[in-house]
Amino acid sequence: MGDHVRSYVVAHLPGDGIGPEVTAVARDLVDRAGKRHGFSIDWRDCPLGAGYYLRTGQVLPDEVLQDLRKTDAIMLGAVGSPSVPPGVLERGLLLRLRFDLDLYVNLRPARQRPGVDTAGADDLDFVVVRENTEGLYAGAGGIVHRGTAFETATEESLNTRAGVERCVRYAAALAAKRTGKLTLVHKTNVLTNAGSLWMRVAQQVAAEQHVQLDYAHVDAACLYMVSDPGRFDVIVTDNLFGDIITDLAAALTGGLGLSASGNLNPDKTGPSMFEPVHGSAPDIVGTGKANPAGAVLSAALMLDHLGEPAAAVDLDSAVDAVLGAGGQPTTQAWAEALSAQLAHTEVTR
Ligand code: IPM
Ligand code: MN
C-alpha cells in the first residue's frame, strides 16, 4: 500500500435535519471499507443548508460551487427546513447542484431486501433511471396577474432531444448489463408532445443497443409496481414521474429510510452526488431514531461510481445482513451493527 493507496476527494455536505446524523454513519463506514480495500477518502466539509443560509443570506456561493466542481464526488445528507420558505433550499441548493453540475441521471435502485415486508410486491428488483435536469423541474413558467381573479400560473415541461437521448442511452446501457429489458414510463396518451419525443428516442436507442423496449403509462406503472413488479428491470422516465414513482418504490421496499440515490454525471466530466431519497425529517431530528441505511446505500452507489465496486458490495451486504437480523431501532444501534458486520466480512473473506 503506502504510496499506492488510492485516494478520492469527497465533499461531505450533511445539509439539514437528519442529514448530519445519517451521513456521519455513512462516512465512517466508507472509511472502514477503504482501510480494507486499500483506498482513502480526503473528506472536505461543506456546511451548506438552512443554517448557512440563515447566517449568510446565501444558499450556494459561486466559490463554493467552484470548489465542489474539483471534487471526485459529493455525499449529501438532506436539504430543507421549516425555518426557510419552501423552495429556497430545494431549488437554490439541491436542484442547482443537479443542474449546474449536469447530473443528468438520477439513479434509484429498488430491491426487495431480507426481512423487509414488501406489502405483497414480491420479486421486486428494478432500477429507476430518472431524468434529472429537465421536464417540469427546469423552472420554465411563471405567474402573471398575481393576486387578481385572473392570476395565471404556468409550469412548462422542457424536453430536449439531447437531454432525453443521453438519459435513455444511460438506461439502455444499464439494461444491457442486467436482463436486457428497458421500460419507458410516461403518459403518452395525454402528454402527446413530450410523450412522442420520449417514445421515438427510446425506440431508436433500444434498437441501436439491442435491448427490448416495453412501455407503461405512469398510472399503470404504479399499479404494476405493486401487483406485478417482476415485469420491471430498468425503468426510464422523466423528472417528475421519476420523483413520484421512486417514493412508491421506496414504500414497497422498506420505506424511505432504506432508499438510495445517485445524481450522476455518467460522462465523469465532474463529480456526481449521492444522497438518500428521504428528506430532512425535521420531526425526528435529535431523537436518535433516523435510519442511516439509505445514506449508507447511497455511499455504496458512490463507491461503485468511484471505481471501488468491492467496497460498495461490502456496504450493501452489511445493510442486508442487519436487515436480515431484524434491523435496528436507533441510528447508533444501526451504526454499531453495520460496522460489526463490515468487520465480520473482513474476517470471513
Ligand atoms: C427527491 C426530492 C427532491 C425532488 C426535492 C427535495 C426537491 O423529493 O430527491 O426526490 O423533488 O427531486
Ligand atoms: Mn422525491
Coordinates of N, CA and C and ligand atoms in Angstrom, one line a residue, residues 108 130 137 243 246-247 277, ligand 2:
R108 N -32.0 5.3 -9.1 CA -32.6 4.9 -7.9 C -33.0 3.4 -7.9
R130 N -34.1 8.2 -13.6 CA -34.9 9.4 -13.7 C -34.1 10.5 -14.3
Y137 N -39.2 20.3 -13.8 CA -38.2 20.8 -12.8 C -37.4 21.9 -13.4
D243 N -39.6 11.2 -9.8 CA -39.7 11.6 -8.4 C -40.8 10.8 -7.7
T246 N -40.5 6.8 -7.5 CA -39.5 6.2 -6.7 C -39.9 6.3 -5.2
D247 N -40.8 7.2 -4.9 CA -41.4 7.2 -3.5 C -42.2 5.9 -3.3
V277 N -32.9 9.0 -0.5 CA -34.1 9.6 -1.1 C -34.9 10.4 -0.1
Ligands
MN2 MN -38.7 12.9 -4.2

